Amino acid sequence: MSSSRIPAFYRLSVEERRERLREAAGLDPEEMATLCAADALPLEIADIMIENAVGTFALPFGLGLNFVVNGREVLVPMVVEEPSVVAAASNAALVVRGAGGFTADADQGAMIGQVQLIRVPDPEGARQRLLASRPAILRAAERLTPGLCRRGAGPRDLEVRLVRSPRGETMVVVHILLDTGDAMGANATNSLVEGLAPMIQEIAGGEVNLRILSNLADRRLARAGCRVPVAALGRDGLAGEEVAERILYAYEFAWADPYRATTHNKGIMNGIDAVALATGNDWRSIEAAAHAYAARDGQYRSLSTWSLEEGHLVGAIEMPLAVSTVGPAVESHPRVRLALRILGVASARELAAIMAVVGLASNLAAMRALATEGIQKGHMALHARAVSHAAGARGAEAELLRQRLIEAGEVKIDRARELLRSLAQERR
Ligand code: MEV
């Protein structure tokens, strides 16, 4: 990867952008063919991925630019339907790039598989017996996961929790911690807890009910950080110091108020989900984990933290990111393989770390815009392109219509059609 900084990339045609990507990422002719194919996902593959397939569904595949992560240049493939998301993340990455880039890392970690025991006669006794049997249960778990163990991953630990049901019963809940390596690990974890359940029931007494992974993957955390001189944050006639102060207020709002935190975290997930989609990851599990983790102290709060330290705005994020760089989606979806190739990641941990970075960048971009001019100006400038296209304008006329819409300050389809008609009259 040469550089993730490709100035004026957005002004190039799609063909020119592809060429710049080819140069920057060193894509070979086969990878270029995958990038340019009209059909990103062959129908016969779609048909084996899900049930009742009747076609495929496409979304824009863009590139997040300017990212430097742990000193490495990273081009970030992003799949998303919302305008501004790619531009905003790239914009924040450019600001952070000037300050040396992002730091990031992710735990090797483990997935949690849960076994629920109900109607347990002596829950506390069951807990003690299960803990005493920990070595035997873990040995059995190893026998059930030979492939993972061969690859240096596998079962790591066992925990027992007593959980009170709403009807007042004390349920015994066993957690099996399983390092699933570069896989997200849902199948491995579910198979393992299903396999271990009879042994666990035998030891605990009572009856096994559910055996399923927990999506609250809080043993698989990823972290990212950045440190930007406040002077680099000036915008819209406001000095950097004032913008940094207002960003701090924005963060404090999200820390203290769940209504704001939800939107703040949605902005973080804009970037994370876009990378999850591009890399074929289960974004619902990532979303579920993120929001549960955001409420870990009992109140739903911001996933990121921001502070001012010696003239710098310092940002950090920590969140569960149970992602995969192997498995069916990677094997079967040609553009998922391409996305991982563009990212240049060799492991799920590296991918998780970059996703945390993109989340933090998206967050910084959103707060900086919100704390200054607001997001609608930039958003409407981009939205105007889509509205002008929807009104039927193409090529140079579409660009002219886009500008007229922005000048008119009313980016709406009816207005676009009206303006398009007057453009046609001007030409007559
Ligand atoms: C829009 O997709 C995301 C934002 O609302 C995030 C935020 O408010 O922080 C701009």
mmCIF file of N, CA and C and ligand atoms in Angstrom, residues 82 85 260 263-268 270 362-363 366-367 370 375, ligand 1:
data_model
loop_
_atom_site.group_PDB
_atom_site.id
_atom_site.type_symbol
_atom_site.label_atom_id
_atom_site.label_comp_id
_atom_site.label_asym_id
_atom_site.label_seq_id
_atom_site.Cartn_x
_atom_site.Cartn_y
_atom_site.Cartn_z
ATOM 1 N N GLU A 82 -25.740 5.680 2.706
ATOM 2 C CA GLU A 82 -25.961 7.064 3.163
ATOM 3 C C GLU A 82 -24.876 8.017 2.662
ATOM 4 N N VAL A 85 -21.141 9.667 4.716
ATOM 5 C CA VAL A 85 -20.441 8.779 5.654
ATOM 6 C C VAL A 85 -18.976 8.597 5.239
ATOM 7 N N ARG A 260 -29.150 11.516 23.326
ATOM 8 C CA ARG A 260 -28.043 11.981 22.484
ATOM 9 C C ARG A 260 -27.048 10.832 22.207
ATOM 10 N N THR A 263 -27.724 8.682 19.146
ATOM 11 C CA THR A 263 -27.385 9.285 17.850
ATOM 12 C C THR A 263 -25.874 9.365 17.675
ATOM 13 N N HIS A 264 -25.193 9.717 18.752
ATOM 14 C CA HIS A 264 -23.731 9.788 18.773
ATOM 15 C C HIS A 264 -23.158 8.411 18.372
ATOM 16 N N ASN A 265 -23.705 7.359 18.990
ATOM 17 C CA ASN A 265 -23.209 6.011 18.690
ATOM 18 C C ASN A 265 -23.641 5.559 17.297
ATOM 19 N N LYS A 266 -24.796 6.028 16.851
ATOM 20 C CA LYS A 266 -25.211 5.711 15.474
ATOM 21 C C LYS A 266 -24.176 6.253 14.497
ATOM 22 N N GLY A 267 -23.674 7.448 14.787
ATOM 23 C CA GLY A 267 -22.646 8.038 13.929
ATOM 24 C C GLY A 267 -21.372 7.203 13.944
ATOM 25 N N ILE A 268 -21.021 6.651 15.090
ATOM 26 C CA ILE A 268 -19.852 5.767 15.184
ATOM 27 C C ILE A 268 -20.097 4.524 14.329
ATOM 28 N N ASN A 270 -21.970 4.254 11.785
ATOM 29 C CA ASN A 270 -21.962 4.554 10.346
ATOM 30 C C ASN A 270 -20.682 4.018 9.712
ATOM 31 N N SER A 362 -15.436 8.560 12.278
ATOM 32 C CA SER A 362 -16.810 8.979 11.938
ATOM 33 C C SER A 362 -17.374 9.853 13.048
ATOM 34 N N ASN A 363 -17.075 9.488 14.268
ATOM 35 C CA ASN A 363 -17.541 10.217 15.435
ATOM 36 C C ASN A 363 -16.938 11.627 15.482
ATOM 37 N N ALA A 366 -18.495 13.797 12.775
ATOM 38 C CA ALA A 366 -19.865 14.206 13.084
ATOM 39 C C ALA A 366 -19.867 15.301 14.142
ATOM 40 N N MET A 367 -19.090 15.107 15.209
ATOM 41 C CA MET A 367 -19.095 16.101 16.290
ATOM 42 C C MET A 367 -18.539 17.439 15.819
ATOM 43 N N LEU A 370 -21.248 19.030 13.692
ATOM 44 C CA LEU A 370 -22.406 19.422 14.512
ATOM 45 C C LEU A 370 -22.084 20.619 15.406
ATOM 46 N N ILE A 375 -24.640 19.611 10.313
ATOM 47 C CA ILE A 375 -24.309 18.626 9.266
ATOM 48 C C ILE A 375 -25.097 18.846 7.979
HETATM 49 C C1 MEV B 1 -25.926 10.684 10.796
HETATM 50 O O1 MEV B 1 -25.941 9.493 10.053
HETATM 51 C C2 MEV B 1 -25.020 10.540 12.000
HETATM 52 C C3 MEV B 1 -25.015 11.730 12.970
HETATM 53 O O2 MEV B 1 -26.343 12.027 13.409
HETATM 54 C C4 MEV B 1 -24.157 11.331 14.153
HETATM 55 C C5 MEV B 1 -24.181 12.304 15.311
HETATM 56 O O3 MEV B 1 -25.195 13.005 15.511
HETATM 57 O O4 MEV B 1 -23.179 12.322 16.040
HETATM 58 C C6 MEV B 1 -24.487 12.989 12.324
#
